[in-house]
Amino acid sequence: MTTRVRELLESRWVGPIGLTIAVATPFVNASPYVLFILTSAAIFVVLAAGLNIVVGYCGLLDLGYVAFMAVGAYTSGIMTTRWDLPLLATLPAVLAVTVLAGLVIGAPTLRLRSDYLAIVTLGFGEIIRLTANNLEVTGGPTGIYGIPSVTFGSVDLSTPAAFYFLCVAVAALAVLGSARLARSRLGRAWQFIREDEDAAEAMGVNSYVAKLLAYVLGAIWGSVAGVLFAAHLSAIAPQSFLFLQSALVLMAVVLGGMGSTRGIVLGAVALSLLPEALRDFATWRYVLFGVLLIAVMLVRPRGLWPARHHEAEVPA
């Protein structure tokens, strides 16, 4: 990669340019189908930004991340449909339940490493889905329907365009927040743990507390995405939170570049839009989608947009 291209990719204007494109797209094509796909992509970016905190920054392999999305979606869904609360009014409860779930699951399991941690998080994701499938309060297999969209005072954000702009704003804040965390003292501790946990402990870093904070903060990002997801579809069911969803979010982080804020945005958008772009190929589109992913990973094994410390290792 040439020095000029590298400087362009690391320019501070990349983020604002991407946000401008996202905001301007509905003015080019505002059909319901396009807005639905773009809104789903924005929600997926929030998920990827949250998982990047856990996997990309701290190096914790989480295979059940969609469980926190389910916690956020079901908490807001139950409170809005049963108690007739506005969606925004459920956010404090959503955050409280998510933090509690993150502490309950993370506290005993984050002492594990590598494959053991991955297996435990995978089990957690399945437990949440099966619990929602068997409880009456969650609607059982049929789920929850009639979840209202977002209203802010007298402003109704239920129209597709208004809700899309809301999701873009939340996604921008989620990406900015995760980027700021990466540059903080805690973010540097996460990166130290990711590279060598034993060395981090020897240097005085409390790796257990740092990993628990990464897990809980990532869970918060996931639950916020779950609230948007519930409002987007107005209905949720256990089948919406399969392991495949966790795998896709993890794929977005790996494809974009683990630890790279810009990379995970690119990876999330690519994974959201490519299947729709290949829709004309009917039953072959997922085969082509898989072939394209394999080709990208062969050409860019560190991701489409690697983190800066990886870029520095690539010869010009």
PDB file of C-alpha atoms in Angstrom:
ATOM      1  CA  MET A   1       0.000   0.000   0.000  1.00  0.00           C
ATOM      2  CA  THR A   2       1.455   3.338  -1.009  1.00  0.00           C
ATOM      3  CA  THR A   3       2.059   6.050   1.530  1.00  0.00           C
ATOM      4  CA  ARG A   4      -0.449   8.348  -0.212  1.00  0.00           C
ATOM      5  CA  VAL A   5      -3.230   5.775  -0.057  1.00  0.00           C
ATOM      6  CA  ARG A   6      -2.418   5.028   3.559  1.00  0.00           C
ATOM      7  CA  GLU A   7      -2.617   8.705   4.470  1.00  0.00           C
ATOM      8  CA  LEU A   8      -5.945   8.989   2.658  1.00  0.00           C
ATOM      9  CA  LEU A   9      -7.414   6.020   4.520  1.00  0.00           C
ATOM     10  CA  GLU A  10      -6.225   7.369   7.868  1.00  0.00           C
ATOM     11  CA  SER A  11      -7.531  10.867   7.170  1.00  0.00           C
ATOM     12  CA  ARG A  12      -9.844  12.348   9.773  1.00  0.00           C
ATOM     13  CA  TRP A  13     -12.281  13.193   6.972  1.00  0.00           C
ATOM     14  CA  VAL A  14     -13.107   9.561   6.218  1.00  0.00           C
ATOM     15  CA  GLY A  15     -15.693   9.335   9.014  1.00  0.00           C
ATOM     16  CA  PRO A  16     -17.543  12.570   8.154  1.00  0.00           C
ATOM     17  CA  ILE A  17     -17.558  11.621   4.468  1.00  0.00           C
ATOM     18  CA  GLY A  18     -19.062   8.219   5.251  1.00  0.00           C
ATOM     19  CA  LEU A  19     -21.687   9.798   7.508  1.00  0.00           C
ATOM     20  CA  THR A  20     -22.550  12.329   4.796  1.00  0.00           C
ATOM     21  CA  ILE A  21     -23.065   9.518   2.284  1.00  0.00           C
ATOM     22  CA  ALA A  22     -25.323   7.687   4.728  1.00  0.00           C
ATOM     23  CA  VAL A  23     -27.432  10.802   5.347  1.00  0.00           C
ATOM     24  CA  ALA A  24     -27.606  11.741   1.661  1.00  0.00           C
ATOM     25  CA  THR A  25     -28.614   8.296   0.347  1.00  0.00           C
ATOM     26  CA  PRO A  26     -32.369   8.623   1.114  1.00  0.00           C
ATOM     27  CA  PHE A  27     -32.446  11.837  -0.915  1.00  0.00           C
ATOM     28  CA  VAL A  28     -31.279   9.799  -3.910  1.00  0.00           C
ATOM     29  CA  ASN A  29     -33.545   6.790  -3.389  1.00  0.00           C
ATOM     30  CA  ALA A  30     -36.144   6.801  -0.599  1.00  0.00           C
ATOM     31  CA  SER A  31     -38.154   3.724  -1.568  1.00  0.00           C
ATOM     32  CA  PRO A  32     -39.408   1.637   1.390  1.00  0.00           C
ATOM     33  CA  TYR A  33     -37.254  -1.321   0.313  1.00  0.00           C
ATOM     34  CA  VAL A  34     -34.045   0.737   0.179  1.00  0.00           C
ATOM     35  CA  LEU A  35     -34.777   2.413   3.517  1.00  0.00           C
ATOM     36  CA  PHE A  36     -35.495  -0.967   5.132  1.00  0.00           C
ATOM     37  CA  ILE A  37     -32.158  -2.393   3.967  1.00  0.00           C
ATOM     38  CA  LEU A  38     -30.234   0.730   4.950  1.00  0.00           C
ATOM     39  CA  THR A  39     -31.852   0.796   8.389  1.00  0.00           C
ATOM     40  CA  SER A  40     -30.935  -2.846   8.936  1.00  0.00           C
ATOM     41  CA  ALA A  41     -27.358  -1.992   7.919  1.00  0.00           C
ATOM     42  CA  ALA A  42     -27.200   0.888  10.431  1.00  0.00           C
ATOM     43  CA  ILE A  43     -28.407  -1.417  13.229  1.00  0.00           C
ATOM     44  CA  PHE A  44     -25.816  -3.987  12.167  1.00  0.00           C
ATOM     45  CA  VAL A  45     -23.108  -1.321  12.454  1.00  0.00           C
ATOM     46  CA  VAL A  46     -24.119  -0.736  16.088  1.00  0.00           C
ATOM     47  CA  LEU A  47     -23.803  -4.481  16.754  1.00  0.00           C
ATOM     48  CA  ALA A  48     -20.413  -4.657  15.067  1.00  0.00           C
ATOM     49  CA  ALA A  49     -19.136  -1.649  17.035  1.00  0.00           C
ATOM     50  CA  GLY A  50     -20.151  -3.357  20.275  1.00  0.00           C
ATOM     51  CA  LEU A  51     -18.601  -6.714  19.417  1.00  0.00           C
ATOM     52  CA  ASN A  52     -15.433  -4.940  18.286  1.00  0.00           C
ATOM     53  CA  ILE A  53     -14.984  -3.756  21.872  1.00  0.00           C
ATOM     54  CA  VAL A  54     -15.112  -7.350  23.107  1.00  0.00           C
ATOM     55  CA  VAL A  55     -13.280  -9.158  20.301  1.00  0.00           C
ATOM     56  CA  GLY A  56     -11.279  -6.486  18.497  1.00  0.00           C
ATOM     57  CA  TYR A  57     -10.011  -4.438  21.432  1.00  0.00           C
ATOM     58  CA  CYS A  58      -9.875  -6.970  24.261  1.00  0.00           C
ATOM     59  CA  GLY A  59      -9.426 -10.219  22.317  1.00  0.00           C
ATOM     60  CA  LEU A  60     -12.333 -12.096  23.925  1.00  0.00           C
ATOM     61  CA  LEU A  61     -13.934 -14.575  21.519  1.00  0.00           C
ATOM     62  CA  ASP A  62     -17.685 -14.106  22.051  1.00  0.00           C
ATOM     63  CA  LEU A  63     -19.895 -16.483  20.049  1.00  0.00           C
ATOM     64  CA  GLY A  64     -23.146 -15.572  21.785  1.00  0.00           C
ATOM     65  CA  TYR A  65     -23.185 -11.800  21.347  1.00  0.00           C
ATOM     66  CA  VAL A  66     -26.675 -11.788  19.842  1.00  0.00           C
ATOM     67  CA  ALA A  67     -27.975 -12.744  23.295  1.00  0.00           C
ATOM     68  CA  PHE A  68     -27.528  -9.149  24.460  1.00  0.00           C
ATOM     69  CA  MET A  69     -29.403  -7.950  21.418  1.00  0.00           C
ATOM     70  CA  ALA A  70     -32.208 -10.291  22.491  1.00  0.00           C
ATOM     71  CA  VAL A  71     -32.097  -8.942  26.067  1.00  0.00           C
ATOM     72  CA  GLY A  72     -32.526  -5.383  24.820  1.00  0.00           C
ATOM     73  CA  ALA A  73     -35.230  -6.271  22.300  1.00  0.00           C
ATOM     74  CA  TYR A  74     -37.303  -8.350  24.704  1.00  0.00           C
ATOM     75  CA  THR A  75     -36.988  -5.921  27.617  1.00  0.00           C
ATOM     76  CA  SER A  76     -38.220  -3.004  25.524  1.00  0.00           C
ATOM     77  CA  GLY A  77     -40.801  -5.174  23.751  1.00  0.00           C
ATOM     78  CA  ILE A  78     -42.346  -6.429  26.990  1.00  0.00           C
ATOM     79  CA  MET A  79     -42.451  -2.980  28.588  1.00  0.00           C
ATOM     80  CA  THR A  80     -43.965  -1.256  25.546  1.00  0.00           C
ATOM     81  CA  THR A  81     -46.619  -3.861  24.776  1.00  0.00           C
ATOM     82  CA  ARG A  82     -47.666  -4.799  28.307  1.00  0.00           C
ATOM     83  CA  TRP A  83     -47.295  -1.466  30.077  1.00  0.00           C
ATOM     84  CA  ASP A  84     -47.885   0.893  27.115  1.00  0.00           C
ATOM     85  CA  LEU A  85     -44.645   2.750  27.732  1.00  0.00           C
ATOM     86  CA  PRO A  86     -42.931   4.776  24.984  1.00  0.00           C
ATOM     87  CA  LEU A  87     -39.908   3.023  23.560  1.00  0.00           C
ATOM     88  CA  LEU A  88     -37.453   5.666  24.795  1.00  0.00           C
ATOM     89  CA  ALA A  89     -38.835   5.339  28.329  1.00  0.00           C
ATOM     90  CA  THR A  90     -37.702   1.710  28.410  1.00  0.00           C
ATOM     91  CA  LEU A  91     -34.030   2.548  27.822  1.00  0.00           C
ATOM     92  CA  PRO A  92     -33.057   2.879  31.540  1.00  0.00           C
ATOM     93  CA  ALA A  93     -34.568  -0.530  32.265  1.00  0.00           C
ATOM     94  CA  VAL A  94     -32.924  -2.002  29.160  1.00  0.00           C
ATOM     95  CA  LEU A  95     -29.508  -0.735  30.231  1.00  0.00           C
ATOM     96  CA  ALA A  96     -29.995  -1.948  33.820  1.00  0.00           C
ATOM     97  CA  VAL A  97     -31.058  -5.431  32.717  1.00  0.00           C
ATOM     98  CA  THR A  98     -28.223  -5.609  30.203  1.00  0.00           C
ATOM     99  CA  VAL A  99     -25.555  -4.594  32.721  1.00  0.00           C
ATOM    100  CA  LEU A 100     -26.957  -7.146  35.178  1.00  0.00           C
ATOM    101  CA  ALA A 101     -26.918  -9.868  32.502  1.00  0.00           C
ATOM    102  CA  GLY A 102     -23.370  -8.921  31.521  1.00  0.00           C
ATOM    103  CA  LEU A 103     -22.187  -9.114  35.134  1.00  0.00           C
ATOM    104  CA  VAL A 104     -24.014 -12.376  35.848  1.00  0.00           C
ATOM    105  CA  ILE A 105     -22.592 -14.068  32.767  1.00  0.00           C
ATOM    106  CA  GLY A 106     -19.231 -12.324  32.606  1.00  0.00           C
ATOM    107  CA  ALA A 107     -18.201 -12.488  36.268  1.00  0.00           C
ATOM    108  CA  PRO A 108     -17.833 -16.286  36.469  1.00  0.00           C
ATOM    109  CA  THR A 109     -16.796 -16.940  32.866  1.00  0.00           C
ATOM    110  CA  LEU A 110     -14.207 -14.287  32.038  1.00  0.00           C
ATOM    111  CA  ARG A 111     -11.576 -16.128  34.055  1.00  0.00           C
ATOM    112  CA  LEU A 112     -11.615 -18.609  31.180  1.00  0.00           C
ATOM    113  CA  ARG A 113      -9.597 -18.094  28.019  1.00  0.00           C
ATOM    114  CA  SER A 114      -9.692 -18.836  24.292  1.00  0.00           C
ATOM    115  CA  ASP A 115     -11.809 -21.839  23.290  1.00  0.00           C
ATOM    116  CA  TYR A 116     -13.336 -22.327  26.735  1.00  0.00           C
ATOM    117  CA  LEU A 117     -14.649 -18.778  26.794  1.00  0.00           C
ATOM    118  CA  ALA A 118     -16.027 -19.172  23.268  1.00  0.00           C
ATOM    119  CA  ILE A 119     -17.936 -22.317  24.264  1.00  0.00           C
ATOM    120  CA  VAL A 120     -19.429 -20.657  27.357  1.00  0.00           C
ATOM    121  CA  THR A 121     -20.576 -17.567  25.422  1.00  0.00           C
ATOM    122  CA  LEU A 122     -22.060 -19.791  22.730  1.00  0.00           C
ATOM    123  CA  GLY A 123     -24.026 -21.618  25.421  1.00  0.00           C
ATOM    124  CA  PHE A 124     -25.192 -18.311  26.901  1.00  0.00           C
ATOM    125  CA  GLY A 125     -26.572 -17.238  23.537  1.00  0.00           C
ATOM    126  CA  GLU A 126     -28.523 -20.467  23.183  1.00  0.00           C
ATOM    127  CA  ILE A 127     -29.808 -20.285  26.778  1.00  0.00           C
ATOM    128  CA  ILE A 128     -31.255 -16.819  26.197  1.00  0.00           C
ATOM    129  CA  ARG A 129     -32.963 -17.931  22.974  1.00  0.00           C
ATOM    130  CA  LEU A 130     -34.423 -21.094  24.513  1.00  0.00           C
ATOM    131  CA  THR A 131     -35.558 -19.185  27.596  1.00  0.00           C
ATOM    132  CA  ALA A 132     -37.410 -16.672  25.422  1.00  0.00           C
ATOM    133  CA  ASN A 133     -38.900 -19.602  23.496  1.00  0.00           C
ATOM    134  CA  ASN A 134     -40.370 -21.146  26.648  1.00  0.00           C
ATOM    135  CA  LEU A 135     -41.547 -18.202  28.739  1.00  0.00           C
ATOM    136  CA  GLU A 136     -45.078 -16.850  28.554  1.00  0.00           C
ATOM    137  CA  VAL A 137     -44.006 -13.263  29.204  1.00  0.00           C
ATOM    138  CA  THR A 138     -41.845 -13.305  26.071  1.00  0.00           C
ATOM    139  CA  GLY A 139     -44.642 -14.699  23.932  1.00  0.00           C
ATOM    140  CA  GLY A 140     -43.085 -18.138  23.585  1.00  0.00           C
ATOM    141  CA  PRO A 141     -42.304 -19.301  20.043  1.00  0.00           C
ATOM    142  CA  THR A 142     -44.598 -16.659  18.519  1.00  0.00           C
ATOM    143  CA  GLY A 143     -42.729 -13.790  20.203  1.00  0.00           C
ATOM    144  CA  ILE A 144     -43.975 -10.259  20.779  1.00  0.00           C
ATOM    145  CA  TYR A 145     -45.905  -8.229  18.222  1.00  0.00           C
ATOM    146  CA  GLY A 146     -47.109  -4.665  17.984  1.00  0.00           C
ATOM    147  CA  ILE A 147     -43.953  -3.046  19.340  1.00  0.00           C
ATOM    148  CA  PRO A 148     -44.328   0.713  18.740  1.00  0.00           C
ATOM    149  CA  SER A 149     -41.772   2.802  16.926  1.00  0.00           C
ATOM    150  CA  VAL A 150     -39.854   5.681  18.462  1.00  0.00           C
ATOM    151  CA  THR A 151     -41.524   8.923  19.430  1.00  0.00           C
ATOM    152  CA  PHE A 152     -39.694  11.863  20.933  1.00  0.00           C
ATOM    153  CA  GLY A 153     -42.227  14.126  22.595  1.00  0.00           C
ATOM    154  CA  SER A 154     -44.520  15.319  19.830  1.00  0.00           C
ATOM    155  CA  VAL A 155     -42.066  14.194  17.126  1.00  0.00           C
ATOM    156  CA  ASP A 156     -43.064  10.934  15.456  1.00  0.00           C
ATOM    157  CA  LEU A 157     -40.080   8.961  14.155  1.00  0.00           C
ATOM    158  CA  SER A 158     -42.124   6.024  12.898  1.00  0.00           C
ATOM    159  CA  THR A 159     -41.832   6.925   9.212  1.00  0.00           C
ATOM    160  CA  PRO A 160     -39.144   4.873   7.390  1.00  0.00           C
ATOM    161  CA  ALA A 161     -37.006   7.921   6.561  1.00  0.00           C
ATOM    162  CA  ALA A 162     -37.161   9.421  10.071  1.00  0.00           C
ATOM    163  CA  PHE A 163     -36.378   6.086  11.714  1.00  0.00           C
ATOM    164  CA  TYR A 164     -33.473   5.534   9.326  1.00  0.00           C
ATOM    165  CA  PHE A 165     -31.938   8.886  10.254  1.00  0.00           C
ATOM    166  CA  LEU A 166     -32.361   7.975  13.935  1.00  0.00           C
ATOM    167  CA  CYS A 167     -30.546   4.668  13.395  1.00  0.00           C
ATOM    168  CA  VAL A 168     -27.747   6.428  11.508  1.00  0.00           C
ATOM    169  CA  ALA A 169     -27.354   8.877  14.396  1.00  0.00           C
ATOM    170  CA  VAL A 170     -27.222   6.054  16.946  1.00  0.00           C
ATOM    171  CA  ALA A 171     -24.748   4.124  14.782  1.00  0.00           C
ATOM    172  CA  ALA A 172     -22.525   7.211  14.483  1.00  0.00           C
ATOM    173  CA  LEU A 173     -22.562   7.682  18.267  1.00  0.00           C
ATOM    174  CA  ALA A 174     -21.854   3.972  18.813  1.00  0.00           C
ATOM    175  CA  VAL A 175     -18.869   4.038  16.451  1.00  0.00           C
ATOM    176  CA  LEU A 176     -17.558   7.300  17.910  1.00  0.00           C
ATOM    177  CA  GLY A 177     -17.973   5.972  21.453  1.00  0.00           C
ATOM    178  CA  SER A 178     -16.105   2.751  20.704  1.00  0.00           C
ATOM    179  CA  ALA A 179     -13.325   4.721  18.987  1.00  0.00           C
ATOM    180  CA  ARG A 180     -12.970   6.995  22.005  1.00  0.00           C
ATOM    181  CA  LEU A 181     -12.797   3.965  24.282  1.00  0.00           C
ATOM    182  CA  ALA A 182     -10.001   2.513  22.159  1.00  0.00           C
ATOM    183  CA  ARG A 183      -7.909   5.665  22.716  1.00  0.00           C
ATOM    184  CA  SER A 184      -8.569   5.789  26.447  1.00  0.00           C
ATOM    185  CA  ARG A 185      -6.442   4.325  29.212  1.00  0.00           C
ATOM    186  CA  LEU A 186      -8.898   1.448  29.492  1.00  0.00           C
ATOM    187  CA  GLY A 187      -8.660   0.862  25.741  1.00  0.00           C
ATOM    188  CA  ARG A 188      -4.886   0.607  25.947  1.00  0.00           C
ATOM    189  CA  ALA A 189      -5.270  -1.907  28.762  1.00  0.00           C
ATOM    190  CA  TRP A 190      -7.616  -3.966  26.569  1.00  0.00           C
ATOM    191  CA  GLN A 191      -5.088  -3.974  23.747  1.00  0.00           C
ATOM    192  CA  PHE A 192      -2.326  -5.008  26.133  1.00  0.00           C
ATOM    193  CA  ILE A 193      -4.491  -7.889  27.370  1.00  0.00           C
ATOM    194  CA  ARG A 194      -5.277  -8.913  23.806  1.00  0.00           C
ATOM    195  CA  GLU A 195      -1.593  -9.109  22.884  1.00  0.00           C
ATOM    196  CA  ASP A 196      -0.348 -10.808  26.055  1.00  0.00           C
ATOM    197  CA  GLU A 197      -2.567 -11.172  29.111  1.00  0.00           C
ATOM    198  CA  ASP A 198       0.193 -12.575  31.334  1.00  0.00           C
ATOM    199  CA  ALA A 199       2.470  -9.647  30.505  1.00  0.00           C
ATOM    200  CA  ALA A 200      -0.385  -7.232  31.183  1.00  0.00           C
ATOM    201  CA  GLU A 201      -0.907  -8.791  34.617  1.00  0.00           C
ATOM    202  CA  ALA A 202       2.812  -8.539  35.329  1.00  0.00           C
ATOM    203  CA  MET A 203       2.700  -4.821  34.471  1.00  0.00           C
ATOM    204  CA  GLY A 204      -0.080  -4.216  37.000  1.00  0.00           C
ATOM    205  CA  VAL A 205      -3.162  -4.375  34.762  1.00  0.00           C
ATOM    206  CA  ASN A 206      -6.137  -6.020  36.452  1.00  0.00           C
ATOM    207  CA  SER A 207      -7.087  -8.109  33.440  1.00  0.00           C
ATOM    208  CA  TYR A 208     -10.205  -9.593  35.027  1.00  0.00           C
ATOM    209  CA  VAL A 209     -11.788  -6.195  35.738  1.00  0.00           C
ATOM    210  CA  ALA A 210     -10.739  -4.827  32.341  1.00  0.00           C
ATOM    211  CA  LYS A 211     -12.239  -7.833  30.534  1.00  0.00           C
ATOM    212  CA  LEU A 212     -15.435  -7.563  32.553  1.00  0.00           C
ATOM    213  CA  LEU A 213     -15.760  -3.883  31.622  1.00  0.00           C
ATOM    214  CA  ALA A 214     -15.240  -4.741  27.939  1.00  0.00           C
ATOM    215  CA  TYR A 215     -17.889  -7.441  28.149  1.00  0.00           C
ATOM    216  CA  VAL A 216     -20.448  -5.199  29.856  1.00  0.00           C
ATOM    217  CA  LEU A 217     -19.819  -2.224  27.552  1.00  0.00           C
ATOM    218  CA  GLY A 218     -20.119  -4.474  24.515  1.00  0.00           C
ATOM    219  CA  ALA A 219     -23.374  -5.805  25.948  1.00  0.00           C
ATOM    220  CA  ILE A 220     -24.752  -2.256  26.219  1.00  0.00           C
ATOM    221  CA  TRP A 221     -24.046  -1.620  22.540  1.00  0.00           C
ATOM    222  CA  GLY A 222     -25.785  -4.890  21.679  1.00  0.00           C
ATOM    223  CA  SER A 223     -28.869  -4.113  23.749  1.00  0.00           C
ATOM    224  CA  VAL A 224     -29.263  -0.685  22.144  1.00  0.00           C
ATOM    225  CA  ALA A 225     -29.141  -2.397  18.752  1.00  0.00           C
ATOM    226  CA  GLY A 226     -31.803  -4.787  20.045  1.00  0.00           C
ATOM    227  CA  VAL A 227     -34.127  -1.911  20.943  1.00  0.00           C
ATOM    228  CA  LEU A 228     -33.712  -0.445  17.449  1.00  0.00           C
ATOM    229  CA  PHE A 229     -34.234  -3.883  15.931  1.00  0.00           C
ATOM    230  CA  ALA A 230     -37.513  -4.358  17.836  1.00  0.00           C
ATOM    231  CA  ALA A 231     -38.764  -0.930  16.753  1.00  0.00           C
ATOM    232  CA  HIS A 232     -37.623  -1.561  13.177  1.00  0.00           C
ATOM    233  CA  LEU A 233     -39.573  -4.802  12.734  1.00  0.00           C
ATOM    234  CA  SER A 234     -42.298  -4.070  15.338  1.00  0.00           C
ATOM    235  CA  ALA A 235     -42.114  -7.777  16.203  1.00  0.00           C
ATOM    236  CA  ILE A 236     -39.511 -10.132  17.663  1.00  0.00           C
ATOM    237  CA  ALA A 237     -39.337 -13.895  18.084  1.00  0.00           C
ATOM    238  CA  PRO A 238     -36.720 -16.377  19.303  1.00  0.00           C
ATOM    239  CA  GLN A 239     -35.873 -17.249  15.689  1.00  0.00           C
ATOM    240  CA  SER A 240     -34.577 -13.697  15.265  1.00  0.00           C
ATOM    241  CA  PHE A 241     -31.669 -14.441  17.612  1.00  0.00           C
ATOM    242  CA  LEU A 242     -30.068 -17.587  16.265  1.00  0.00           C
ATOM    243  CA  PHE A 243     -26.350 -18.363  16.476  1.00  0.00           C
ATOM    244  CA  LEU A 244     -26.102 -17.365  12.819  1.00  0.00           C
ATOM    245  CA  GLN A 245     -26.663 -13.732  13.827  1.00  0.00           C
ATOM    246  CA  SER A 246     -23.742 -13.845  16.275  1.00  0.00           C
ATOM    247  CA  ALA A 247     -21.605 -15.455  13.581  1.00  0.00           C
ATOM    248  CA  LEU A 248     -22.493 -12.721  11.079  1.00  0.00           C
ATOM    249  CA  VAL A 249     -21.590  -9.948  13.512  1.00  0.00           C
ATOM    250  CA  LEU A 250     -18.294 -11.669  14.293  1.00  0.00           C
ATOM    251  CA  MET A 251     -17.720 -12.059  10.553  1.00  0.00           C
ATOM    252  CA  ALA A 252     -18.247  -8.316  10.086  1.00  0.00           C
ATOM    253  CA  VAL A 253     -15.589  -7.569  12.712  1.00  0.00           C
ATOM    254  CA  VAL A 254     -13.103 -10.035  11.208  1.00  0.00           C
ATOM    255  CA  LEU A 255     -13.848  -9.024   7.624  1.00  0.00           C
ATOM    256  CA  GLY A 256     -13.475  -5.323   8.344  1.00  0.00           C
ATOM    257  CA  GLY A 257     -10.395  -5.707  10.526  1.00  0.00           C
ATOM    258  CA  MET A 258     -10.411  -6.578  14.223  1.00  0.00           C
ATOM    259  CA  GLY A 259      -9.775  -3.533  16.367  1.00  0.00           C
ATOM    260  CA  SER A 260     -10.292  -1.151  13.455  1.00  0.00           C
ATOM    261  CA  THR A 261     -13.196   1.234  13.996  1.00  0.00           C
ATOM    262  CA  ARG A 262     -13.444   2.180  10.329  1.00  0.00           C
ATOM    263  CA  GLY A 263     -12.942  -1.422   9.295  1.00  0.00           C
ATOM    264  CA  ILE A 264     -15.864  -2.801  11.273  1.00  0.00           C
ATOM    265  CA  VAL A 265     -18.166  -0.155   9.781  1.00  0.00           C
ATOM    266  CA  LEU A 266     -17.067  -1.189   6.291  1.00  0.00           C
ATOM    267  CA  GLY A 267     -17.408  -4.872   7.157  1.00  0.00           C
ATOM    268  CA  ALA A 268     -20.888  -4.431   8.654  1.00  0.00           C
ATOM    269  CA  VAL A 269     -22.153  -2.427   5.691  1.00  0.00           C
ATOM    270  CA  ALA A 270     -20.664  -4.922   3.226  1.00  0.00           C
ATOM    271  CA  LEU A 271     -22.255  -7.921   4.970  1.00  0.00           C
ATOM    272  CA  SER A 272     -25.607  -6.119   5.106  1.00  0.00           C
ATOM    273  CA  LEU A 273     -25.721  -4.947   1.500  1.00  0.00           C
ATOM    274  CA  LEU A 274     -23.933  -7.690  -0.457  1.00  0.00           C
ATOM    275  CA  PRO A 275     -26.705 -10.331  -0.116  1.00  0.00           C
ATOM    276  CA  GLU A 276     -29.225  -7.793  -1.384  1.00  0.00           C
ATOM    277  CA  ALA A 277     -26.944  -6.760  -4.234  1.00  0.00           C
ATOM    278  CA  LEU A 278     -26.757 -10.430  -5.267  1.00  0.00           C
ATOM    279  CA  ARG A 279     -30.517 -10.986  -5.008  1.00  0.00           C
ATOM    280  CA  ASP A 280     -30.855 -11.264  -8.805  1.00  0.00           C
ATOM    281  CA  PHE A 281     -28.878 -14.508  -8.661  1.00  0.00           C
ATOM    282  CA  ALA A 282     -31.754 -16.133  -6.713  1.00  0.00           C
ATOM    283  CA  THR A 283     -30.682 -19.385  -5.014  1.00  0.00           C
ATOM    284  CA  TRP A 284     -27.043 -18.881  -5.987  1.00  0.00           C
ATOM    285  CA  ARG A 285     -26.644 -15.553  -4.226  1.00  0.00           C
ATOM    286  CA  TYR A 286     -25.449 -17.006  -0.915  1.00  0.00           C
ATOM    287  CA  VAL A 287     -23.004 -19.258  -2.743  1.00  0.00           C
ATOM    288  CA  LEU A 288     -21.603 -16.201  -4.526  1.00  0.00           C
ATOM    289  CA  PHE A 289     -21.664 -14.291  -1.251  1.00  0.00           C
ATOM    290  CA  GLY A 290     -19.562 -16.998   0.403  1.00  0.00           C
ATOM    291  CA  VAL A 291     -17.119 -17.113  -2.505  1.00  0.00           C
ATOM    292  CA  LEU A 292     -16.691 -13.332  -2.331  1.00  0.00           C
ATOM    293  CA  LEU A 293     -16.017 -13.483   1.418  1.00  0.00           C
ATOM    294  CA  ILE A 294     -13.392 -16.200   0.934  1.00  0.00           C
ATOM    295  CA  ALA A 295     -11.760 -14.199  -1.860  1.00  0.00           C
ATOM    296  CA  VAL A 296     -11.632 -11.066   0.289  1.00  0.00           C
ATOM    297  CA  MET A 297     -10.073 -12.912   3.220  1.00  0.00           C
ATOM    298  CA  LEU A 298      -7.451 -14.453   0.938  1.00  0.00           C
ATOM    299  CA  VAL A 299      -6.542 -11.070  -0.534  1.00  0.00           C
ATOM    300  CA  ARG A 300      -6.889  -9.106   2.747  1.00  0.00           C
ATOM    301  CA  PRO A 301      -6.253 -11.623   5.570  1.00  0.00           C
ATOM    302  CA  ARG A 302      -6.117  -8.827   8.164  1.00  0.00           C
ATOM    303  CA  GLY A 303      -9.408  -7.355   7.019  1.00  0.00           C
ATOM    304  CA  LEU A 304     -10.597  -4.797   4.527  1.00  0.00           C
ATOM    305  CA  TRP A 305      -9.383  -1.927   6.714  1.00  0.00           C
ATOM    306  CA  PRO A 306      -6.884  -3.180   9.322  1.00  0.00           C
ATOM    307  CA  ALA A 307      -6.167  -1.318  12.515  1.00  0.00           C
ATOM    308  CA  ARG A 308      -3.324   1.189  12.340  1.00  0.00           C
ATOM    309  CA  HIS A 309      -0.847  -0.931  14.251  1.00  0.00           C
ATOM    310  CA  HIS A 310      -1.367  -3.649  11.644  1.00  0.00           C
ATOM    311  CA  GLU A 311      -1.045  -1.159   8.789  1.00  0.00           C
ATOM    312  CA  ALA A 312       2.313  -0.109  10.138  1.00  0.00           C
ATOM    313  CA  GLU A 313       3.575  -3.665   9.617  1.00  0.00           C
ATOM    314  CA  VAL A 314       2.594  -3.747   5.943  1.00  0.00           C
ATOM    315  CA  PRO A 315       5.440  -2.646   3.659  1.00  0.00           C
ATOM    316  CA  ALA A 316       4.738   0.341   1.458  1.00  0.00           C
TER     317      ALA A 316
END
